[in-house]
Amino acid sequence: MKRRNFFSKMSVGVSGFLGIGLLQARPQNWNAKPKRLTNSPLSIGTWNCPEAIQTSGQLMDQGIPALEAVVKGVAVEEANEDNTTVGIGASPDRSGLVTLDACVMDAKGDCGAVMAVENIVHVARLAQHVMEDTPHVNLAGVGAEEFAYNKGFPKTPLLTPAAEKRWKAWLQKSEFTPEINVENHDTIGMLCLDARGKLSGSCTTSGLAYKMKGRVGDSPIIGSGLFVDNEVGAATATGLGEAVIKTVGSFLIVELMRNGWSPQKACEETIRRILSKKGGKPDFQVGFIAINIEGEKGAYSIHKGFSYTYYKSGKAINVPSASVY
Ligand code: SD4
């Protein structure tokens, strides 16, 4: 018996014994390799990020592989000063420092991440360098920044006058409450599936506005903010990172899809898992997007207001996500 079949049969038995309904949705043809519905590249990103999605989609249309497309795609938002949660122009922590987190994961299951990095705009590209040019997965703080300079990244102060003004206004009260859907663009998590069926993803953010100095959220944590498995699919998250980390949200979605759940159902179940630990209507937002290797997509959030953008026939289309509330 093949190793995979053995574990597959064993897991059916164990979950049956535990009364877990997880595997009920497994398709009949479990051993068959998933088939792509189309060879058209698919790109999908959290929130309203048409330019970023257009960039990655068009690159893949030109034959550029998913990893390069996703890193170039999210770079659009990293350079966008109007996005107050990503790259230059992002809100600082409560001490006035802008620190960025990012990760990438590719079709081979390789990954890299940088955390709490100052003075570097394109941290997703930096995470790719960690993945490709070091023996490590995570680099944090000054180590990551020094590595960036070694790789030729320019030093760029990230606190813009507009962000400084917002921070100074916030200091008047210094009240920290994670805000839900303040704007319709935010942390960007992007998933790309190229014409050759290769998946890659990236997540890049400044994290929560006015976070404690040194705080790192889910976005650069592989399995929480992003997970990619080329046999199955990929998922990425936005919202309150602490809640995503506690359920290892993106990994959970991919594992549910591995067991036959659609991307939509897998996102819904993962949000349900977060809510099951809370009781009542939480005052924070979490949103997930996911795609499977067949090219189906899903999105779900706790509160109304979350949206996602995807690429189809040369166009970026923004649609509201379904939500619990
Ligand atoms: C974090 N998940 O650092 C990020 C923040 C975010 O939309 O996604 N904001 O917790």
Tab-separated table of C-alpha atoms and ligand atoms in Angstrom:
chain	number	residue	atom	x	y	z
A	1	MET	CA	0.000	0.000	0.000
A	2	LYS	CA	1.345	3.388	-0.939
A	3	ARG	CA	2.407	5.523	2.027
A	4	ARG	CA	-0.089	8.244	1.104
A	5	ASN	CA	-2.958	5.746	0.793
A	6	PHE	CA	-2.036	4.210	4.113
A	7	PHE	CA	-2.178	7.556	5.920
A	8	SER	CA	-5.294	8.529	4.048
A	9	LYS	CA	-7.082	5.319	5.154
A	10	MET	CA	-5.736	5.657	8.663
A	11	SER	CA	-7.004	9.234	8.957
A	12	VAL	CA	-10.461	8.188	7.791
A	13	GLY	CA	-10.536	5.580	10.559
A	14	VAL	CA	-9.278	7.930	13.250
A	15	SER	CA	-11.626	10.750	12.359
A	16	GLY	CA	-14.545	8.332	12.119
A	17	PHE	CA	-13.716	7.110	15.606
A	18	LEU	CA	-13.556	10.668	16.909
A	19	GLY	CA	-16.788	11.543	15.179
A	20	ILE	CA	-15.151	14.297	13.191
A	21	GLY	CA	-17.071	15.177	10.048
A	22	LEU	CA	-13.947	16.559	8.451
A	23	LEU	CA	-13.508	13.859	5.848
A	24	GLN	CA	-17.127	13.530	4.786
A	25	ALA	CA	-16.615	16.103	2.103
A	26	ARG	CA	-13.699	14.175	0.594
A	27	PRO	CA	-14.367	13.594	-3.088
A	28	GLN	CA	-14.801	10.067	-4.433
A	29	ASN	CA	-11.725	10.407	-6.595
A	30	TRP	CA	-9.413	11.221	-3.700
A	31	ASN	CA	-6.489	9.392	-5.264
A	32	ALA	CA	-6.907	11.140	-8.588
A	33	LYS	CA	-4.647	14.124	-9.156
A	34	PRO	CA	-6.673	17.354	-9.007
A	35	LYS	CA	-7.259	18.733	-12.491
A	36	ARG	CA	-7.126	22.384	-13.393
A	37	LEU	CA	-10.340	23.738	-14.814
A	38	THR	CA	-8.462	26.189	-17.027
A	39	ASN	CA	-4.898	27.089	-17.888
A	40	SER	CA	-5.574	30.797	-17.478
A	41	PRO	CA	-3.491	32.315	-14.712
A	42	LEU	CA	-5.369	33.219	-11.568
A	43	SER	CA	-4.399	35.973	-9.193
A	44	ILE	CA	-6.375	36.946	-6.114
A	45	GLY	CA	-5.633	39.434	-3.362
A	46	THR	CA	-7.153	40.694	-0.140
A	47	TRP	CA	-9.076	43.992	-0.253
A	48	ASN	CA	-9.405	46.414	-3.127
A	49	CYS	CA	-6.043	46.201	-4.881
A	50	PRO	CA	-6.791	46.357	-8.633
A	51	GLU	CA	-3.382	47.607	-9.738
A	52	ALA	CA	-1.520	44.962	-7.776
A	53	ILE	CA	-3.737	42.172	-9.144
A	54	GLN	CA	-3.581	43.555	-12.658
A	55	THR	CA	0.216	43.566	-12.400
A	56	SER	CA	0.509	39.952	-11.276
A	57	GLY	CA	-2.197	38.711	-13.654
A	58	GLN	CA	-0.661	40.375	-16.680
A	59	LEU	CA	2.813	39.139	-15.807
A	60	MET	CA	1.522	35.575	-15.648
A	61	ASP	CA	-0.289	36.104	-18.968
A	62	GLN	CA	3.159	36.923	-20.382
A	63	GLY	CA	4.508	33.646	-19.023
A	64	ILE	CA	6.173	34.992	-15.883
A	65	PRO	CA	6.072	32.355	-13.106
A	66	ALA	CA	3.717	32.750	-10.127
A	67	LEU	CA	6.452	33.595	-7.602
A	68	GLU	CA	7.822	36.533	-9.573
A	69	ALA	CA	4.287	37.683	-10.398
A	70	VAL	CA	3.174	37.645	-6.772
A	71	VAL	CA	6.227	39.535	-5.502
A	72	LYS	CA	5.888	42.172	-8.249
A	73	GLY	CA	2.142	42.356	-7.592
A	74	VAL	CA	2.372	43.047	-3.872
A	75	ALA	CA	5.226	45.516	-4.554
A	76	VAL	CA	2.588	47.827	-6.074
A	77	GLU	CA	0.925	48.195	-2.677
A	78	GLU	CA	4.261	48.383	-0.826
A	79	ALA	CA	5.076	51.457	-2.932
A	80	ASN	CA	1.600	52.966	-2.562
A	81	GLU	CA	1.779	55.744	0.051
A	82	ASP	CA	-2.013	55.857	0.283
A	83	ASN	CA	-2.156	52.339	1.659
A	84	THR	CA	-1.702	52.963	5.381
A	85	THR	CA	-1.066	49.310	6.254
A	86	VAL	CA	1.609	48.284	3.745
A	87	GLY	CA	5.101	49.525	2.862
A	88	ILE	CA	5.897	53.233	2.652
A	89	GLY	CA	3.205	55.452	4.159
A	90	ALA	CA	2.102	52.775	6.623
A	91	SER	CA	1.081	53.660	10.158
A	92	PRO	CA	3.815	53.376	12.773
A	93	ASP	CA	3.831	51.543	16.087
A	94	ARG	CA	2.961	53.561	19.189
A	95	SER	CA	6.570	54.789	19.495
A	96	GLY	CA	6.444	56.258	15.981
A	97	LEU	CA	8.477	53.540	14.224
A	98	VAL	CA	7.195	51.972	11.023
A	99	THR	CA	8.119	48.291	10.953
A	100	LEU	CA	7.095	45.884	8.208
A	101	ASP	CA	6.405	42.131	8.087
A	102	ALA	CA	6.226	39.942	4.966
A	103	CYS	CA	6.546	36.417	3.710
A	104	VAL	CA	6.547	34.400	0.502
A	105	MET	CA	5.924	30.725	-0.193
A	106	ASP	CA	6.335	28.927	-3.511
A	107	ALA	CA	5.166	25.838	-5.362
A	108	LYS	CA	8.034	23.727	-3.988
A	109	GLY	CA	6.949	24.486	-0.428
A	110	ASP	CA	9.935	26.750	0.160
A	111	CYS	CA	9.335	29.915	2.143
A	112	GLY	CA	10.953	32.996	3.621
A	113	ALA	CA	9.849	35.758	5.959
A	114	VAL	CA	11.021	39.032	7.436
A	115	MET	CA	9.626	40.613	10.576
A	116	ALA	CA	9.749	44.029	12.231
A	117	VAL	CA	11.963	45.498	9.497
A	118	GLU	CA	12.652	49.243	9.352
A	119	ASN	CA	13.659	51.366	6.335
A	120	ILE	CA	12.985	48.795	3.600
A	121	VAL	CA	9.958	49.241	1.314
A	122	HIS	CA	9.892	45.986	-0.631
A	123	VAL	CA	9.888	43.474	2.181
A	124	ALA	CA	8.170	40.709	0.162
A	125	ARG	CA	11.166	40.722	-2.211
A	126	LEU	CA	13.416	40.674	0.864
A	127	ALA	CA	11.507	37.630	2.159
A	128	GLN	CA	12.123	35.967	-1.213
A	129	HIS	CA	15.870	36.589	-0.751
A	130	VAL	CA	15.700	34.994	2.706
A	131	MET	CA	14.046	31.970	1.063
A	132	GLU	CA	16.489	31.713	-1.839
A	133	ASP	CA	19.803	33.000	-0.505
A	134	THR	CA	19.957	31.913	3.140
A	135	PRO	CA	19.597	28.626	5.018
A	136	HIS	CA	16.825	30.225	7.137
A	137	VAL	CA	13.104	30.932	6.909
A	138	ASN	CA	12.723	33.937	9.258
A	139	LEU	CA	14.902	37.020	9.667
A	140	ALA	CA	13.847	39.750	12.075
A	141	GLY	CA	14.676	43.352	12.954
A	142	VAL	CA	18.159	44.738	12.384
A	143	GLY	CA	19.391	41.389	11.039
A	144	ALA	CA	16.817	41.508	8.270
A	145	GLU	CA	17.610	45.159	7.581
A	146	GLU	CA	21.367	44.504	7.328
A	147	PHE	CA	20.675	41.564	5.026
A	148	ALA	CA	18.615	43.890	2.824
A	149	TYR	CA	21.518	46.347	2.473
A	150	ASN	CA	23.836	43.440	1.616
A	151	LYS	CA	21.415	42.547	-1.157
A	152	GLY	CA	21.444	46.096	-2.482
A	153	PHE	CA	18.084	47.337	-1.159
A	154	PRO	CA	18.011	51.113	-0.627
A	155	LYS	CA	17.478	52.604	2.836
A	156	THR	CA	14.135	54.424	2.725
A	157	PRO	CA	12.551	56.114	5.746
A	158	LEU	CA	9.015	54.691	5.867
A	159	LEU	CA	7.230	57.292	8.026
A	160	THR	CA	5.595	59.802	5.680
A	161	PRO	CA	4.396	63.230	6.879
A	162	ALA	CA	0.775	62.033	6.549
A	163	ALA	CA	1.408	58.957	8.685
A	164	GLU	CA	3.274	61.014	11.269
A	165	LYS	CA	0.335	63.406	11.478
A	166	ARG	CA	-2.099	60.515	12.066
A	167	TRP	CA	0.189	59.068	14.716
A	168	LYS	CA	0.467	62.415	16.548
A	169	ALA	CA	-3.320	62.709	16.532
A	170	TRP	CA	-3.561	59.168	17.914
A	171	LEU	CA	-1.067	60.035	20.681
A	172	GLN	CA	-3.524	62.591	22.105
A	173	LYS	CA	-5.596	59.745	23.489
A	174	SER	CA	-3.271	56.778	22.953
A	175	GLU	CA	-6.205	54.389	22.953
A	176	PHE	CA	-5.445	51.100	21.272
A	177	THR	CA	-8.416	49.339	19.741
A	178	PRO	CA	-7.980	47.278	16.602
A	179	GLU	CA	-10.140	48.967	13.992
A	180	ILE	CA	-12.417	47.057	11.642
A	181	ASN	CA	-12.479	47.921	7.941
A	182	VAL	CA	-11.347	51.481	8.344
A	183	GLU	CA	-10.418	51.535	4.704
A	184	ASN	CA	-11.077	49.219	1.842
A	185	HIS	CA	-7.442	48.493	1.225
A	186	ASP	CA	-5.144	47.097	3.783
A	187	THR	CA	-2.646	44.290	4.355
A	188	ILE	CA	-2.151	42.572	1.046
A	189	GLY	CA	-2.175	38.796	0.876
A	190	MET	CA	-1.912	37.596	-2.715
A	191	LEU	CA	-2.146	34.114	-4.247
A	192	CYS	CA	-1.053	33.382	-7.812
A	193	LEU	CA	-1.573	30.273	-9.927
A	194	ASP	CA	0.319	30.398	-13.209
A	195	ALA	CA	-0.407	28.751	-16.551
A	196	ARG	CA	1.843	25.805	-15.671
A	197	GLY	CA	-0.190	25.109	-12.530
A	198	LYS	CA	2.411	26.497	-10.115
A	199	LEU	CA	1.168	28.300	-7.036
A	200	SER	CA	2.888	30.999	-5.007
A	201	GLY	CA	1.769	33.476	-2.386
A	202	SER	CA	2.901	36.504	-0.455
A	203	CYS	CA	1.605	38.534	2.456
A	204	THR	CA	2.995	41.994	3.295
A	205	THR	CA	1.961	44.497	5.963
A	206	SER	CA	2.927	47.004	8.633
A	207	GLY	CA	0.607	45.103	10.980
A	208	LEU	CA	-1.781	46.845	13.296
A	209	ALA	CA	-1.566	50.622	13.529
A	210	TYR	CA	-0.063	51.764	16.840
A	211	LYS	CA	0.906	48.253	17.859
A	212	MET	CA	3.396	47.764	20.693
A	213	LYS	CA	7.015	48.165	19.634
A	214	GLY	CA	8.306	44.737	18.555
A	215	ARG	CA	4.864	43.247	17.933
A	216	VAL	CA	4.668	40.839	15.008
A	217	GLY	CA	1.324	39.646	13.659
A	218	ASP	CA	0.267	36.704	11.530
A	219	SER	CA	1.269	38.078	8.135
A	220	PRO	CA	4.900	36.856	8.083
A	221	ILE	CA	4.122	33.643	9.982
A	222	ILE	CA	4.012	30.732	7.554
A	223	GLY	CA	0.820	28.761	8.167
A	224	SER	CA	-0.957	31.709	9.782
A	225	GLY	CA	-0.845	34.656	7.360
A	226	LEU	CA	-0.037	32.479	4.336
A	227	PHE	CA	0.234	28.869	3.316
A	228	VAL	CA	0.832	27.286	-0.084
A	229	ASP	CA	0.819	23.614	-1.002
A	230	ASN	CA	1.011	22.967	-4.712
A	231	GLU	CA	-0.789	19.620	-4.367
A	232	VAL	CA	-3.816	21.330	-2.861
A	233	GLY	CA	-4.078	25.120	-2.923
A	234	ALA	CA	-3.207	28.245	-0.979
A	235	ALA	CA	-4.706	30.649	1.548
A	236	THR	CA	-3.876	34.008	3.071
A	237	ALA	CA	-5.286	36.192	5.836
A	238	THR	CA	-5.986	39.740	6.860
A	239	GLY	CA	-7.341	41.251	10.055
A	240	LEU	CA	-6.391	40.754	13.688
A	241	GLY	CA	-3.234	38.662	13.472
A	242	GLU	CA	-3.441	37.387	17.028
A	243	ALA	CA	-6.731	35.620	16.207
A	244	VAL	CA	-5.312	34.158	12.982
A	245	ILE	CA	-2.179	32.856	14.717
A	246	LYS	CA	-4.218	31.085	17.406
A	247	THR	CA	-5.936	28.938	14.764
A	248	VAL	CA	-2.996	28.753	12.310
A	249	GLY	CA	-5.662	29.931	9.888
A	250	SER	CA	-4.093	29.628	6.430
A	251	PHE	CA	-2.659	26.183	7.126
A	252	LEU	CA	-6.036	25.040	8.421
A	253	ILE	CA	-7.750	26.199	5.212
A	254	VAL	CA	-5.253	24.332	3.037
A	255	GLU	CA	-5.622	21.176	5.151
A	256	LEU	CA	-9.416	21.378	4.873
A	257	MET	CA	-9.054	21.699	1.096
A	258	ARG	CA	-6.706	18.697	1.130
A	259	ASN	CA	-9.580	16.796	2.676
A	260	GLY	CA	-11.949	17.743	-0.113
A	261	TRP	CA	-13.463	21.010	1.110
A	262	SER	CA	-13.962	23.768	-1.437
A	263	PRO	CA	-11.948	26.975	-0.882
A	264	GLN	CA	-15.173	28.738	0.144
A	265	LYS	CA	-16.220	26.105	2.706
A	266	ALA	CA	-12.662	25.902	4.046
A	267	CYS	CA	-12.576	29.684	4.636
A	268	GLU	CA	-15.981	29.547	6.329
A	269	GLU	CA	-14.964	26.691	8.628
A	270	THR	CA	-11.786	28.509	9.653
A	271	ILE	CA	-13.700	31.674	10.541
A	272	ARG	CA	-16.147	29.477	12.474
A	273	ARG	CA	-13.173	27.986	14.346
A	274	ILE	CA	-12.003	31.485	15.365
A	275	LEU	CA	-15.500	32.423	16.517
A	276	SER	CA	-15.957	29.187	18.449
A	277	LYS	CA	-13.132	30.257	20.785
A	278	LYS	CA	-14.676	33.683	21.409
A	279	GLY	CA	-18.377	33.459	22.086
A	280	GLY	CA	-20.541	36.342	20.963
A	281	LYS	CA	-19.844	38.879	18.261
A	282	PRO	CA	-16.154	39.804	18.333
A	283	ASP	CA	-15.081	43.428	17.932
A	284	PHE	CA	-12.294	42.494	15.543
A	285	GLN	CA	-12.146	41.556	11.881
A	286	VAL	CA	-10.516	38.544	10.215
A	287	GLY	CA	-10.811	37.760	6.511
A	288	PHE	CA	-9.406	34.873	4.480
A	289	ILE	CA	-9.067	34.201	0.777
A	290	ALA	CA	-8.163	30.839	-0.730
A	291	ILE	CA	-7.747	29.097	-4.071
A	292	ASN	CA	-7.334	25.455	-4.899
A	293	ILE	CA	-5.091	23.980	-7.555
A	294	GLU	CA	-8.128	23.553	-9.799
A	295	GLY	CA	-8.545	27.320	-9.879
A	296	GLU	CA	-11.621	27.654	-7.632
A	297	LYS	CA	-11.626	30.524	-5.163
A	298	GLY	CA	-13.177	31.351	-1.806
A	299	ALA	CA	-13.342	34.231	0.681
A	300	TYR	CA	-14.966	34.754	4.056
A	301	SER	CA	-14.739	37.193	6.936
A	302	ILE	CA	-16.195	37.779	10.366
A	303	HIS	CA	-17.691	41.202	9.614
A	304	LYS	CA	-19.122	42.800	6.531
A	305	GLY	CA	-16.761	45.156	4.716
A	306	PHE	CA	-14.012	42.778	3.652
A	307	SER	CA	-13.503	42.433	-0.100
A	308	TYR	CA	-11.100	40.709	-2.443
A	309	THR	CA	-9.825	41.353	-5.952
A	310	TYR	CA	-9.156	38.773	-8.638
A	311	TYR	CA	-7.848	38.734	-12.181
A	312	LYS	CA	-9.932	37.493	-15.042
A	313	SER	CA	-9.494	37.971	-18.800
A	314	GLY	CA	-7.111	40.884	-18.426
A	315	LYS	CA	-9.187	42.672	-15.776
A	316	ALA	CA	-9.018	43.056	-11.994
A	317	ILE	CA	-12.433	42.606	-10.385
A	318	ASN	CA	-13.183	43.636	-6.794
A	319	VAL	CA	-16.032	41.838	-5.026
A	320	PRO	CA	-17.343	41.892	-1.476
A	321	SER	CA	-16.638	38.803	0.580
A	322	ALA	CA	-19.410	36.889	2.315
A	323	SER	CA	-19.271	37.273	6.078
A	324	VAL	CA	-20.799	36.002	9.300
A	325	TYR	CA	-22.139	39.401	10.424
B	1	SD4	C1	-1.555	41.845	11.490
B	1	SD4	N1	-2.959	40.711	9.932
B	1	SD4	O1	-0.429	42.289	11.629
B	1	SD4	C2	-2.172	41.889	10.114
B	1	SD4	C3	-2.927	43.178	9.989
B	1	SD4	C4	-3.933	43.224	8.900
B	1	SD4	O2	-5.596	44.252	7.800
B	1	SD4	O3	-4.167	42.292	8.175
B	1	SD4	N2	-4.631	44.288	8.745
B	1	SD4	O4	-2.226	41.424	12.424
